[in-house]
Amino acid sequence: MSTTPQSLYRDEGVVLRTQKLGEADRIITVLTRRHGKVRAVAKGVRRTKSKFGARLEPFSHVDLQLYTGRNLDVVSQAESIRAYGQAVVGDYPAYTAGTAVLETADRLTAEEKEPSLRMFLLVIGALRALAERSHPAPLVLDAFLLRAMSVAGWEPALTACARCGEDGPHRHFSVPAGGSVCRDCRPTGSAMPNPVTIELLEALLSGDWASAEASEAAQRREGSGLVAALLQWHLERGLRSLALVDRS
């Protein structure tokens, strides 16, 4: 009887989620630097309070050694690079935003073993910002969501018309159309957000944090609503974690 050869490989990654397997094992979903999203078994980690298991919790940035399995890979070693969990979990706005970051990354990297270095770097950057409180958590999340949509090929139109490309700014915004739309292209039911809200989204997408942090609460709320609507339109079903985000 032939057996499938197992190959060993090493990569760094951020743990997106975990689930129980049997009595002692756990399946971890990791977004890696070079191999994209990987689902792997961590054997025996639920049997004791091992350091090995503690390194494989969500929000952890880890250096992994794995070998390929028939259905799931297997984690043979895990060394912590940086555990963002403690700093993120201790602050409710950061925790809820971080949970939405992880779920979004999981959903937007549907294909396993498809390298996505840009998404990996976006996740690490967002978790670092949340852990260090370098910017308000809701703004960090919305910046991540806008950039993640861009990586996925769904960058919203914020200045030019999403349909005809005419330079703006434009007063109308259509989620199904993909962003700002001119008067001639606007579909029925288009929104008319405050122009300052669109400027906030532009600042978040480009990394202009000085402008973003100068925004007012009303524009942040309106901007968050537009970002969430765009993301959920593209994903075709909502993110469970997005409804729990603390926007205060």
JSON list of C-alpha atoms in Angstrom, two decimals:
[
{"chain": "A", "resi": 1, "resn": "MET", "atom": "CA", "xyz": [0.00, 0.00, 0.00]},
{"chain": "A", "resi": 2, "resn": "SER", "atom": "CA", "xyz": [1.47, 3.36, -1.02]},
{"chain": "A", "resi": 3, "resn": "THR", "atom": "CA", "xyz": [1.60, 6.26, 1.38]},
{"chain": "A", "resi": 4, "resn": "THR", "atom": "CA", "xyz": [1.55, 9.97, 0.61]},
{"chain": "A", "resi": 5, "resn": "PRO", "atom": "CA", "xyz": [5.01, 11.45, 1.23]},
{"chain": "A", "resi": 6, "resn": "GLN", "atom": "CA", "xyz": [5.04, 14.12, 3.92]},
{"chain": "A", "resi": 7, "resn": "SER", "atom": "CA", "xyz": [7.10, 17.24, 3.37]},
{"chain": "A", "resi": 8, "resn": "LEU", "atom": "CA", "xyz": [8.24, 19.57, 6.11]},
{"chain": "A", "resi": 9, "resn": "TYR", "atom": "CA", "xyz": [8.01, 23.32, 5.68]},
{"chain": "A", "resi": 10, "resn": "ARG", "atom": "CA", "xyz": [8.41, 26.42, 7.81]},
{"chain": "A", "resi": 11, "resn": "ASP", "atom": "CA", "xyz": [6.56, 29.71, 7.69]},
{"chain": "A", "resi": 12, "resn": "GLU", "atom": "CA", "xyz": [5.39, 32.53, 9.91]},
{"chain": "A", "resi": 13, "resn": "GLY", "atom": "CA", "xyz": [1.73, 33.30, 10.28]},
{"chain": "A", "resi": 14, "resn": "VAL", "atom": "CA", "xyz": [-1.04, 34.86, 12.33]},
{"chain": "A", "resi": 15, "resn": "VAL", "atom": "CA", "xyz": [-3.64, 32.59, 13.91]},
{"chain": "A", "resi": 16, "resn": "LEU", "atom": "CA", "xyz": [-7.11, 33.52, 12.63]},
{"chain": "A", "resi": 17, "resn": "ARG", "atom": "CA", "xyz": [-9.23, 30.96, 14.48]},
{"chain": "A", "resi": 18, "resn": "THR", "atom": "CA", "xyz": [-9.19, 27.60, 16.21]},
{"chain": "A", "resi": 19, "resn": "GLN", "atom": "CA", "xyz": [-11.64, 24.74, 16.63]},
{"chain": "A", "resi": 20, "resn": "LYS", "atom": "CA", "xyz": [-11.65, 21.60, 18.73]},
{"chain": "A", "resi": 21, "resn": "LEU", "atom": "CA", "xyz": [-10.81, 18.24, 17.18]},
{"chain": "A", "resi": 22, "resn": "GLY", "atom": "CA", "xyz": [-11.40, 15.07, 19.14]},
{"chain": "A", "resi": 23, "resn": "GLU", "atom": "CA", "xyz": [-10.52, 15.07, 22.84]},
{"chain": "A", "resi": 24, "resn": "ALA", "atom": "CA", "xyz": [-7.08, 16.64, 22.79]},
{"chain": "A", "resi": 25, "resn": "ASP", "atom": "CA", "xyz": [-6.34, 18.20, 19.39]},
{"chain": "A", "resi": 26, "resn": "ARG", "atom": "CA", "xyz": [-7.19, 21.51, 17.81]},
{"chain": "A", "resi": 27, "resn": "ILE", "atom": "CA", "xyz": [-7.48, 22.70, 14.21]},
{"chain": "A", "resi": 28, "resn": "ILE", "atom": "CA", "xyz": [-5.88, 26.08, 13.71]},
{"chain": "A", "resi": 29, "resn": "THR", "atom": "CA", "xyz": [-6.44, 28.36, 10.73]},
{"chain": "A", "resi": 30, "resn": "VAL", "atom": "CA", "xyz": [-3.34, 30.45, 10.04]},
{"chain": "A", "resi": 31, "resn": "LEU", "atom": "CA", "xyz": [-2.69, 33.16, 7.48]},
{"chain": "A", "resi": 32, "resn": "THR", "atom": "CA", "xyz": [0.96, 32.67, 6.59]},
{"chain": "A", "resi": 33, "resn": "ARG", "atom": "CA", "xyz": [3.47, 34.92, 4.92]},
{"chain": "A", "resi": 34, "resn": "ARG", "atom": "CA", "xyz": [4.41, 32.59, 2.03]},
{"chain": "A", "resi": 35, "resn": "HIS", "atom": "CA", "xyz": [1.77, 29.85, 1.86]},
{"chain": "A", "resi": 36, "resn": "GLY", "atom": "CA", "xyz": [-1.45, 31.84, 2.26]},
{"chain": "A", "resi": 37, "resn": "LYS", "atom": "CA", "xyz": [-4.16, 30.37, 4.46]},
{"chain": "A", "resi": 38, "resn": "VAL", "atom": "CA", "xyz": [-3.32, 27.04, 6.04]},
{"chain": "A", "resi": 39, "resn": "ARG", "atom": "CA", "xyz": [-5.50, 24.75, 8.16]},
{"chain": "A", "resi": 40, "resn": "ALA", "atom": "CA", "xyz": [-3.45, 22.47, 10.37]},
{"chain": "A", "resi": 41, "resn": "VAL", "atom": "CA", "xyz": [-3.83, 20.13, 13.33]},
{"chain": "A", "resi": 42, "resn": "ALA", "atom": "CA", "xyz": [-2.04, 20.91, 16.60]},
{"chain": "A", "resi": 43, "resn": "LYS", "atom": "CA", "xyz": [-1.94, 17.54, 18.35]},
{"chain": "A", "resi": 44, "resn": "GLY", "atom": "CA", "xyz": [-2.45, 17.20, 22.08]},
{"chain": "A", "resi": 45, "resn": "VAL", "atom": "CA", "xyz": [-2.65, 20.93, 22.82]},
{"chain": "A", "resi": 46, "resn": "ARG", "atom": "CA", "xyz": [-5.89, 20.65, 24.80]},
{"chain": "A", "resi": 47, "resn": "ARG", "atom": "CA", "xyz": [-4.62, 17.91, 27.08]},
{"chain": "A", "resi": 48, "resn": "THR", "atom": "CA", "xyz": [-2.42, 20.16, 29.20]},
{"chain": "A", "resi": 49, "resn": "LYS", "atom": "CA", "xyz": [-1.83, 23.87, 29.61]},
{"chain": "A", "resi": 50, "resn": "SER", "atom": "CA", "xyz": [1.18, 23.65, 27.34]},
{"chain": "A", "resi": 51, "resn": "LYS", "atom": "CA", "xyz": [3.14, 26.60, 26.06]},
{"chain": "A", "resi": 52, "resn": "PHE", "atom": "CA", "xyz": [2.76, 25.01, 22.64]},
{"chain": "A", "resi": 53, "resn": "GLY", "atom": "CA", "xyz": [-1.01, 25.40, 22.81]},
{"chain": "A", "resi": 54, "resn": "ALA", "atom": "CA", "xyz": [-0.81, 28.92, 24.23]},
{"chain": "A", "resi": 55, "resn": "ARG", "atom": "CA", "xyz": [1.23, 30.02, 21.21]},
{"chain": "A", "resi": 56, "resn": "LEU", "atom": "CA", "xyz": [-1.51, 28.87, 18.87]},
{"chain": "A", "resi": 57, "resn": "GLU", "atom": "CA", "xyz": [-4.32, 31.13, 20.04]},
{"chain": "A", "resi": 58, "resn": "PRO", "atom": "CA", "xyz": [-6.05, 33.73, 17.82]},
{"chain": "A", "resi": 59, "resn": "PHE", "atom": "CA", "xyz": [-4.14, 37.05, 17.51]},
{"chain": "A", "resi": 60, "resn": "SER", "atom": "CA", "xyz": [-0.79, 35.21, 17.81]},
{"chain": "A", "resi": 61, "resn": "HIS", "atom": "CA", "xyz": [2.02, 35.90, 15.34]},
{"chain": "A", "resi": 62, "resn": "VAL", "atom": "CA", "xyz": [4.02, 32.68, 15.26]},
{"chain": "A", "resi": 63, "resn": "ASP", "atom": "CA", "xyz": [6.91, 30.93, 13.54]},
{"chain": "A", "resi": 64, "resn": "LEU", "atom": "CA", "xyz": [5.63, 27.49, 12.55]},
{"chain": "A", "resi": 65, "resn": "GLN", "atom": "CA", "xyz": [7.10, 24.24, 11.38]},
{"chain": "A", "resi": 66, "resn": "LEU", "atom": "CA", "xyz": [4.51, 22.04, 9.67]},
{"chain": "A", "resi": 67, "resn": "TYR", "atom": "CA", "xyz": [4.37, 18.92, 7.59]},
{"chain": "A", "resi": 68, "resn": "THR", "atom": "CA", "xyz": [1.82, 18.30, 4.90]},
{"chain": "A", "resi": 69, "resn": "GLY", "atom": "CA", "xyz": [-0.97, 15.85, 5.56]},
{"chain": "A", "resi": 70, "resn": "ARG", "atom": "CA", "xyz": [-3.54, 14.27, 3.28]},
{"chain": "A", "resi": 71, "resn": "ASN", "atom": "CA", "xyz": [-6.39, 16.58, 4.36]},
{"chain": "A", "resi": 72, "resn": "LEU", "atom": "CA", "xyz": [-4.90, 18.86, 7.02]},
{"chain": "A", "resi": 73, "resn": "ASP", "atom": "CA", "xyz": [-1.30, 19.79, 7.65]},
{"chain": "A", "resi": 74, "resn": "VAL", "atom": "CA", "xyz": [0.18, 19.12, 11.09]},
{"chain": "A", "resi": 75, "resn": "VAL", "atom": "CA", "xyz": [2.00, 21.62, 13.31]},
{"chain": "A", "resi": 76, "resn": "SER", "atom": "CA", "xyz": [5.22, 20.11, 14.65]},
{"chain": "A", "resi": 77, "resn": "GLN", "atom": "CA", "xyz": [6.75, 23.26, 16.19]},
{"chain": "A", "resi": 78, "resn": "ALA", "atom": "CA", "xyz": [5.50, 26.74, 17.12]},
{"chain": "A", "resi": 79, "resn": "GLU", "atom": "CA", "xyz": [7.57, 29.66, 18.41]},
{"chain": "A", "resi": 80, "resn": "SER", "atom": "CA", "xyz": [5.99, 32.97, 19.36]},
{"chain": "A", "resi": 81, "resn": "ILE", "atom": "CA", "xyz": [7.05, 36.04, 17.40]},
{"chain": "A", "resi": 82, "resn": "ARG", "atom": "CA", "xyz": [4.56, 38.34, 19.06]},
{"chain": "A", "resi": 83, "resn": "ALA", "atom": "CA", "xyz": [1.38, 37.53, 20.96]},
{"chain": "A", "resi": 84, "resn": "TYR", "atom": "CA", "xyz": [-1.06, 40.37, 20.34]},
{"chain": "A", "resi": 85, "resn": "GLY", "atom": "CA", "xyz": [-3.87, 38.63, 22.20]},
{"chain": "A", "resi": 86, "resn": "GLN", "atom": "CA", "xyz": [-3.24, 39.90, 25.73]},
{"chain": "A", "resi": 87, "resn": "ALA", "atom": "CA", "xyz": [-3.02, 43.56, 24.69]},
{"chain": "A", "resi": 88, "resn": "VAL", "atom": "CA", "xyz": [-6.00, 43.29, 22.34]},
{"chain": "A", "resi": 89, "resn": "VAL", "atom": "CA", "xyz": [-8.31, 41.20, 24.54]},
{"chain": "A", "resi": 90, "resn": "GLY", "atom": "CA", "xyz": [-7.79, 43.56, 27.48]},
{"chain": "A", "resi": 91, "resn": "ASP", "atom": "CA", "xyz": [-9.48, 46.45, 25.64]},
{"chain": "A", "resi": 92, "resn": "TYR", "atom": "CA", "xyz": [-13.04, 45.87, 24.44]},
{"chain": "A", "resi": 93, "resn": "PRO", "atom": "CA", "xyz": [-13.00, 48.22, 21.40]},
{"chain": "A", "resi": 94, "resn": "ALA", "atom": "CA", "xyz": [-9.64, 46.76, 20.33]},
{"chain": "A", "resi": 95, "resn": "TYR", "atom": "CA", "xyz": [-10.86, 43.20, 20.90]},
{"chain": "A", "resi": 96, "resn": "THR", "atom": "CA", "xyz": [-14.06, 43.59, 18.89]},
{"chain": "A", "resi": 97, "resn": "ALA", "atom": "CA", "xyz": [-12.18, 45.37, 16.08]},
{"chain": "A", "resi": 98, "resn": "GLY", "atom": "CA", "xyz": [-9.46, 42.69, 16.15]},
{"chain": "A", "resi": 99, "resn": "THR", "atom": "CA", "xyz": [-12.02, 39.90, 15.96]},
{"chain": "A", "resi": 100, "resn": "ALA", "atom": "CA", "xyz": [-13.52, 41.55, 12.87]},
{"chain": "A", "resi": 101, "resn": "VAL", "atom": "CA", "xyz": [-10.02, 41.85, 11.34]},
{"chain": "A", "resi": 102, "resn": "LEU", "atom": "CA", "xyz": [-9.40, 38.12, 11.78]},
{"chain": "A", "resi": 103, "resn": "GLU", "atom": "CA", "xyz": [-12.81, 37.08, 10.46]},
{"chain": "A", "resi": 104, "resn": "THR", "atom": "CA", "xyz": [-12.46, 39.36, 7.42]},
{"chain": "A", "resi": 105, "resn": "ALA", "atom": "CA", "xyz": [-9.01, 37.98, 6.61]},
{"chain": "A", "resi": 106, "resn": "ASP", "atom": "CA", "xyz": [-10.38, 34.45, 6.89]},
{"chain": "A", "resi": 107, "resn": "ARG", "atom": "CA", "xyz": [-13.31, 35.21, 4.59]},
{"chain": "A", "resi": 108, "resn": "LEU", "atom": "CA", "xyz": [-11.28, 37.12, 2.00]},
{"chain": "A", "resi": 109, "resn": "THR", "atom": "CA", "xyz": [-8.67, 34.36, 1.67]},
{"chain": "A", "resi": 110, "resn": "ALA", "atom": "CA", "xyz": [-11.08, 31.64, 0.67]},
{"chain": "A", "resi": 111, "resn": "GLU", "atom": "CA", "xyz": [-8.52, 29.61, -1.27]},
{"chain": "A", "resi": 112, "resn": "GLU", "atom": "CA", "xyz": [-6.12, 27.68, 0.93]},
{"chain": "A", "resi": 113, "resn": "LYS", "atom": "CA", "xyz": [-2.39, 27.68, 0.09]},
{"chain": "A", "resi": 114, "resn": "GLU", "atom": "CA", "xyz": [-2.83, 30.72, -2.20]},
{"chain": "A", "resi": 115, "resn": "PRO", "atom": "CA", "xyz": [-0.07, 33.17, -1.16]},
{"chain": "A", "resi": 116, "resn": "SER", "atom": "CA", "xyz": [-1.36, 36.60, -0.13]},
{"chain": "A", "resi": 117, "resn": "LEU", "atom": "CA", "xyz": [1.54, 38.58, 1.31]},
{"chain": "A", "resi": 118, "resn": "ARG", "atom": "CA", "xyz": [-0.35, 41.88, 1.18]},
{"chain": "A", "resi": 119, "resn": "MET", "atom": "CA", "xyz": [-3.24, 40.51, 3.23]},
{"chain": "A", "resi": 120, "resn": "PHE", "atom": "CA", "xyz": [-0.82, 38.97, 5.73]},
{"chain": "A", "resi": 121, "resn": "LEU", "atom": "CA", "xyz": [0.97, 42.31, 6.18]},
{"chain": "A", "resi": 122, "resn": "LEU", "atom": "CA", "xyz": [-2.36, 44.15, 6.51]},
{"chain": "A", "resi": 123, "resn": "VAL", "atom": "CA", "xyz": [-3.47, 41.82, 9.32]},
{"chain": "A", "resi": 124, "resn": "ILE", "atom": "CA", "xyz": [-0.16, 42.15, 11.19]},
{"chain": "A", "resi": 125, "resn": "GLY", "atom": "CA", "xyz": [-0.25, 45.94, 10.81]},
{"chain": "A", "resi": 126, "resn": "ALA", "atom": "CA", "xyz": [-3.84, 46.16, 12.08]},
{"chain": "A", "resi": 127, "resn": "LEU", "atom": "CA", "xyz": [-3.16, 43.92, 15.11]},
{"chain": "A", "resi": 128, "resn": "ARG", "atom": "CA", "xyz": [-0.04, 45.90, 15.98]},
{"chain": "A", "resi": 129, "resn": "ALA", "atom": "CA", "xyz": [-1.96, 49.19, 15.79]},
{"chain": "A", "resi": 130, "resn": "LEU", "atom": "CA", "xyz": [-4.74, 47.77, 17.99]},
{"chain": "A", "resi": 131, "resn": "ALA", "atom": "CA", "xyz": [-2.30, 46.33, 20.54]},
{"chain": "A", "resi": 132, "resn": "GLU", "atom": "CA", "xyz": [-0.28, 49.54, 20.75]},
{"chain": "A", "resi": 133, "resn": "ARG", "atom": "CA", "xyz": [-3.37, 51.83, 20.74]},
{"chain": "A", "resi": 134, "resn": "SER", "atom": "CA", "xyz": [-1.63, 53.91, 18.08]},
{"chain": "A", "resi": 135, "resn": "HIS", "atom": "CA", "xyz": [-4.98, 54.97, 16.53]},
{"chain": "A", "resi": 136, "resn": "PRO", "atom": "CA", "xyz": [-8.64, 54.65, 17.61]},
{"chain": "A", "resi": 137, "resn": "ALA", "atom": "CA", "xyz": [-9.73, 51.04, 17.18]},
{"chain": "A", "resi": 138, "resn": "PRO", "atom": "CA", "xyz": [-12.77, 51.75, 14.94]},
{"chain": "A", "resi": 139, "resn": "LEU", "atom": "CA", "xyz": [-10.57, 53.76, 12.54]},
{"chain": "A", "resi": 140, "resn": "VAL", "atom": "CA", "xyz": [-7.96, 50.98, 12.48]},
{"chain": "A", "resi": 141, "resn": "LEU", "atom": "CA", "xyz": [-10.69, 48.50, 11.58]},
{"chain": "A", "resi": 142, "resn": "ASP", "atom": "CA", "xyz": [-12.20, 50.63, 8.81]},
{"chain": "A", "resi": 143, "resn": "ALA", "atom": "CA", "xyz": [-8.74, 51.32, 7.35]},
{"chain": "A", "resi": 144, "resn": "PHE", "atom": "CA", "xyz": [-8.06, 47.58, 7.36]},
{"chain": "A", "resi": 145, "resn": "LEU", "atom": "CA", "xyz": [-11.42, 46.75, 5.74]},
{"chain": "A", "resi": 146, "resn": "LEU", "atom": "CA", "xyz": [-10.92, 49.32, 2.97]},
{"chain": "A", "resi": 147, "resn": "ARG", "atom": "CA", "xyz": [-7.40, 48.08, 2.21]},
{"chain": "A", "resi": 148, "resn": "ALA", "atom": "CA", "xyz": [-8.42, 44.42, 2.46]},
{"chain": "A", "resi": 149, "resn": "MET", "atom": "CA", "xyz": [-11.17, 45.03, -0.10]},
{"chain": "A", "resi": 150, "resn": "SER", "atom": "CA", "xyz": [-8.55, 46.71, -2.30]},
{"chain": "A", "resi": 151, "resn": "VAL", "atom": "CA", "xyz": [-6.28, 43.64, -2.05]},
{"chain": "A", "resi": 152, "resn": "ALA", "atom": "CA", "xyz": [-9.26, 41.43, -2.95]},
{"chain": "A", "resi": 153, "resn": "GLY", "atom": "CA", "xyz": [-9.91, 43.52, -6.06]},
{"chain": "A", "resi": 154, "resn": "TRP", "atom": "CA", "xyz": [-12.86, 45.46, -4.66]},
{"chain": "A", "resi": 155, "resn": "GLU", "atom": "CA", "xyz": [-11.33, 48.86, -3.90]},
{"chain": "A", "resi": 156, "resn": "PRO", "atom": "CA", "xyz": [-14.25, 51.29, -3.59]},
{"chain": "A", "resi": 157, "resn": "ALA", "atom": "CA", "xyz": [-14.46, 54.29, -5.90]},
{"chain": "A", "resi": 158, "resn": "LEU", "atom": "CA", "xyz": [-14.16, 57.35, -3.66]},
{"chain": "A", "resi": 159, "resn": "THR", "atom": "CA", "xyz": [-13.39, 60.15, -6.13]},
{"chain": "A", "resi": 160, "resn": "ALA", "atom": "CA", "xyz": [-14.05, 59.02, -9.72]},
{"chain": "A", "resi": 161, "resn": "CYS", "atom": "CA", "xyz": [-17.44, 57.57, -10.68]},
{"chain": "A", "resi": 162, "resn": "ALA", "atom": "CA", "xyz": [-17.55, 53.82, -10.09]},
{"chain": "A", "resi": 163, "resn": "ARG", "atom": "CA", "xyz": [-19.41, 53.31, -13.38]},
{"chain": "A", "resi": 164, "resn": "CYS", "atom": "CA", "xyz": [-18.09, 55.77, -15.98]},
{"chain": "A", "resi": 165, "resn": "GLY", "atom": "CA", "xyz": [-14.85, 56.90, -14.34]},
{"chain": "A", "resi": 166, "resn": "GLU", "atom": "CA", "xyz": [-15.66, 60.62, -14.48]},
{"chain": "A", "resi": 167, "resn": "ASP", "atom": "CA", "xyz": [-13.54, 62.55, -12.01]},
{"chain": "A", "resi": 168, "resn": "GLY", "atom": "CA", "xyz": [-15.34, 63.73, -8.89]},
{"chain": "A", "resi": 169, "resn": "PRO", "atom": "CA", "xyz": [-15.93, 64.29, -6.13]},
{"chain": "A", "resi": 170, "resn": "HIS", "atom": "CA", "xyz": [-19.53, 63.14, -6.63]},
{"chain": "A", "resi": 171, "resn": "ARG", "atom": "CA", "xyz": [-22.46, 63.57, -4.25]},
{"chain": "A", "resi": 172, "resn": "HIS", "atom": "CA", "xyz": [-23.98, 60.13, -4.67]},
{"chain": "A", "resi": 173, "resn": "PHE", "atom": "CA", "xyz": [-22.79, 56.77, -3.33]},
{"chain": "A", "resi": 174, "resn": "SER", "atom": "CA", "xyz": [-24.03, 53.35, -4.40]},
{"chain": "A", "resi": 175, "resn": "VAL", "atom": "CA", "xyz": [-22.93, 50.17, -2.61]},
{"chain": "A", "resi": 176, "resn": "PRO", "atom": "CA", "xyz": [-23.98, 47.84, -5.50]},
{"chain": "A", "resi": 177, "resn": "ALA", "atom": "CA", "xyz": [-22.15, 50.10, -8.01]},
{"chain": "A", "resi": 178, "resn": "GLY", "atom": "CA", "xyz": [-18.99, 50.04, -5.88]},
{"chain": "A", "resi": 179, "resn": "GLY", "atom": "CA", "xyz": [-18.76, 53.54, -4.43]},
{"chain": "A", "resi": 180, "resn": "SER", "atom": "CA", "xyz": [-19.19, 57.12, -5.59]},
{"chain": "A", "resi": 181, "resn": "VAL", "atom": "CA", "xyz": [-21.31, 57.66, -8.68]},
{"chain": "A", "resi": 182, "resn": "CYS", "atom": "CA", "xyz": [-21.95, 60.70, -10.84]},
{"chain": "A", "resi": 183, "resn": "ARG", "atom": "CA", "xyz": [-25.39, 62.22, -11.38]},
{"chain": "A", "resi": 184, "resn": "ASP", "atom": "CA", "xyz": [-25.84, 60.46, -14.74]},
{"chain": "A", "resi": 185, "resn": "CYS", "atom": "CA", "xyz": [-24.82, 56.99, -13.46]},
{"chain": "A", "resi": 186, "resn": "ARG", "atom": "CA", "xyz": [-26.44, 56.98, -10.02]},
{"chain": "A", "resi": 187, "resn": "PRO", "atom": "CA", "xyz": [-28.79, 54.02, -9.54]},
{"chain": "A", "resi": 188, "resn": "THR", "atom": "CA", "xyz": [-32.13, 54.42, -7.81]},
{"chain": "A", "resi": 189, "resn": "GLY", "atom": "CA", "xyz": [-31.72, 54.42, -4.06]},
{"chain": "A", "resi": 190, "resn": "SER", "atom": "CA", "xyz": [-28.18, 55.85, -4.03]},
{"chain": "A", "resi": 191, "resn": "ALA", "atom": "CA", "xyz": [-27.12, 57.44, -0.76]},
{"chain": "A", "resi": 192, "resn": "MET", "atom": "CA", "xyz": [-25.89, 61.01, -0.35]},
{"chain": "A", "resi": 193, "resn": "PRO", "atom": "CA", "xyz": [-23.25, 60.85, 2.37]},
{"chain": "A", "resi": 194, "resn": "ASN", "atom": "CA", "xyz": [-21.59, 63.93, 3.77]},
{"chain": "A", "resi": 195, "resn": "PRO", "atom": "CA", "xyz": [-18.64, 64.84, 1.49]},
{"chain": "A", "resi": 196, "resn": "VAL", "atom": "CA", "xyz": [-16.45, 64.97, 4.61]},
{"chain": "A", "resi": 197, "resn": "THR", "atom": "CA", "xyz": [-17.27, 61.28, 5.22]},
{"chain": "A", "resi": 198, "resn": "ILE", "atom": "CA", "xyz": [-15.89, 60.35, 1.79]},
{"chain": "A", "resi": 199, "resn": "GLU", "atom": "CA", "xyz": [-12.77, 62.39, 2.59]},
{"chain": "A", "resi": 200, "resn": "LEU", "atom": "CA", "xyz": [-12.40, 60.34, 5.78]},
{"chain": "A", "resi": 201, "resn": "LEU", "atom": "CA", "xyz": [-12.58, 57.08, 3.80]},
{"chain": "A", "resi": 202, "resn": "GLU", "atom": "CA", "xyz": [-9.96, 58.43, 1.37]},
{"chain": "A", "resi": 203, "resn": "ALA", "atom": "CA", "xyz": [-7.70, 59.26, 4.32]},
{"chain": "A", "resi": 204, "resn": "LEU", "atom": "CA", "xyz": [-8.11, 55.78, 5.82]},
{"chain": "A", "resi": 205, "resn": "LEU", "atom": "CA", "xyz": [-7.41, 54.08, 2.50]},
{"chain": "A", "resi": 206, "resn": "SER", "atom": "CA", "xyz": [-4.26, 56.13, 1.89]},
{"chain": "A", "resi": 207, "resn": "GLY", "atom": "CA", "xyz": [-2.96, 56.07, 5.47]},
{"chain": "A", "resi": 208, "resn": "ASP", "atom": "CA", "xyz": [-3.43, 59.80, 6.16]},
{"chain": "A", "resi": 209, "resn": "TRP", "atom": "CA", "xyz": [-3.96, 59.30, 9.90]},
{"chain": "A", "resi": 210, "resn": "ALA", "atom": "CA", "xyz": [-3.73, 63.00, 10.78]},
{"chain": "A", "resi": 211, "resn": "SER", "atom": "CA", "xyz": [-6.76, 63.75, 8.63]},
{"chain": "A", "resi": 212, "resn": "ALA", "atom": "CA", "xyz": [-8.60, 60.61, 9.74]},
{"chain": "A", "resi": 213, "resn": "GLU", "atom": "CA", "xyz": [-8.15, 61.36, 13.44]},
{"chain": "A", "resi": 214, "resn": "ALA", "atom": "CA", "xyz": [-9.32, 64.94, 12.92]},
{"chain": "A", "resi": 215, "resn": "SER", "atom": "CA", "xyz": [-12.71, 63.62, 11.78]},
{"chain": "A", "resi": 216, "resn": "GLU", "atom": "CA", "xyz": [-15.84, 63.97, 13.91]},
{"chain": "A", "resi": 217, "resn": "ALA", "atom": "CA", "xyz": [-17.90, 61.16, 15.42]},
{"chain": "A", "resi": 218, "resn": "ALA", "atom": "CA", "xyz": [-20.80, 61.62, 12.97]},
{"chain": "A", "resi": 219, "resn": "GLN", "atom": "CA", "xyz": [-18.53, 61.19, 9.95]},
{"chain": "A", "resi": 220, "resn": "ARG", "atom": "CA", "xyz": [-16.85, 58.15, 11.54]},
{"chain": "A", "resi": 221, "resn": "ARG", "atom": "CA", "xyz": [-20.21, 56.49, 12.13]},
{"chain": "A", "resi": 222, "resn": "GLU", "atom": "CA", "xyz": [-21.42, 57.22, 8.61]},
{"chain": "A", "resi": 223, "resn": "GLY", "atom": "CA", "xyz": [-18.11, 56.04, 7.13]},
{"chain": "A", "resi": 224, "resn": "SER", "atom": "CA", "xyz": [-18.21, 52.81, 9.13]},
{"chain": "A", "resi": 225, "resn": "GLY", "atom": "CA", "xyz": [-21.70, 52.13, 7.82]},
{"chain": "A", "resi": 226, "resn": "LEU", "atom": "CA", "xyz": [-20.59, 52.60, 4.21]},
{"chain": "A", "resi": 227, "resn": "VAL", "atom": "CA", "xyz": [-17.51, 50.39, 4.68]},
{"chain": "A", "resi": 228, "resn": "ALA", "atom": "CA", "xyz": [-19.52, 47.62, 6.34]},
{"chain": "A", "resi": 229, "resn": "ALA", "atom": "CA", "xyz": [-22.19, 47.77, 3.61]},
{"chain": "A", "resi": 230, "resn": "LEU", "atom": "CA", "xyz": [-19.56, 47.53, 0.86]},
{"chain": "A", "resi": 231, "resn": "LEU", "atom": "CA", "xyz": [-17.82, 44.58, 2.49]},
{"chain": "A", "resi": 232, "resn": "GLN", "atom": "CA", "xyz": [-21.01, 42.67, 3.15]},
{"chain": "A", "resi": 233, "resn": "TRP", "atom": "CA", "xyz": [-22.23, 43.31, -0.40]},
{"chain": "A", "resi": 234, "resn": "HIS", "atom": "CA", "xyz": [-19.07, 41.70, -1.80]},
{"chain": "A", "resi": 235, "resn": "LEU", "atom": "CA", "xyz": [-19.07, 38.80, 0.66]},
{"chain": "A", "resi": 236, "resn": "GLU", "atom": "CA", "xyz": [-22.80, 38.22, 0.02]},
{"chain": "A", "resi": 237, "resn": "ARG", "atom": "CA", "xyz": [-23.38, 37.46, 3.69]},
{"chain": "A", "resi": 238, "resn": "GLY", "atom": "CA", "xyz": [-22.56, 39.40, 6.81]},
{"chain": "A", "resi": 239, "resn": "LEU", "atom": "CA", "xyz": [-19.64, 39.12, 9.17]},
{"chain": "A", "resi": 240, "resn": "ARG", "atom": "CA", "xyz": [-20.83, 37.95, 12.57]},
{"chain": "A", "resi": 241, "resn": "SER", "atom": "CA", "xyz": [-18.12, 39.93, 14.35]},
{"chain": "A", "resi": 242, "resn": "LEU", "atom": "CA", "xyz": [-18.92, 43.24, 12.63]},
{"chain": "A", "resi": 243, "resn": "ALA", "atom": "CA", "xyz": [-22.20, 43.63, 14.50]},
{"chain": "A", "resi": 244, "resn": "LEU", "atom": "CA", "xyz": [-20.35, 43.40, 17.82]},
{"chain": "A", "resi": 245, "resn": "VAL", "atom": "CA", "xyz": [-17.75, 46.07, 17.12]},
{"chain": "A", "resi": 246, "resn": "ASP", "atom": "CA", "xyz": [-17.60, 48.79, 19.78]},
{"chain": "A", "resi": 247, "resn": "ARG", "atom": "CA", "xyz": [-17.76, 52.07, 17.85]},
{"chain": "A", "resi": 248, "resn": "SER", "atom": "CA", "xyz": [-17.71, 54.31, 20.93]}
]
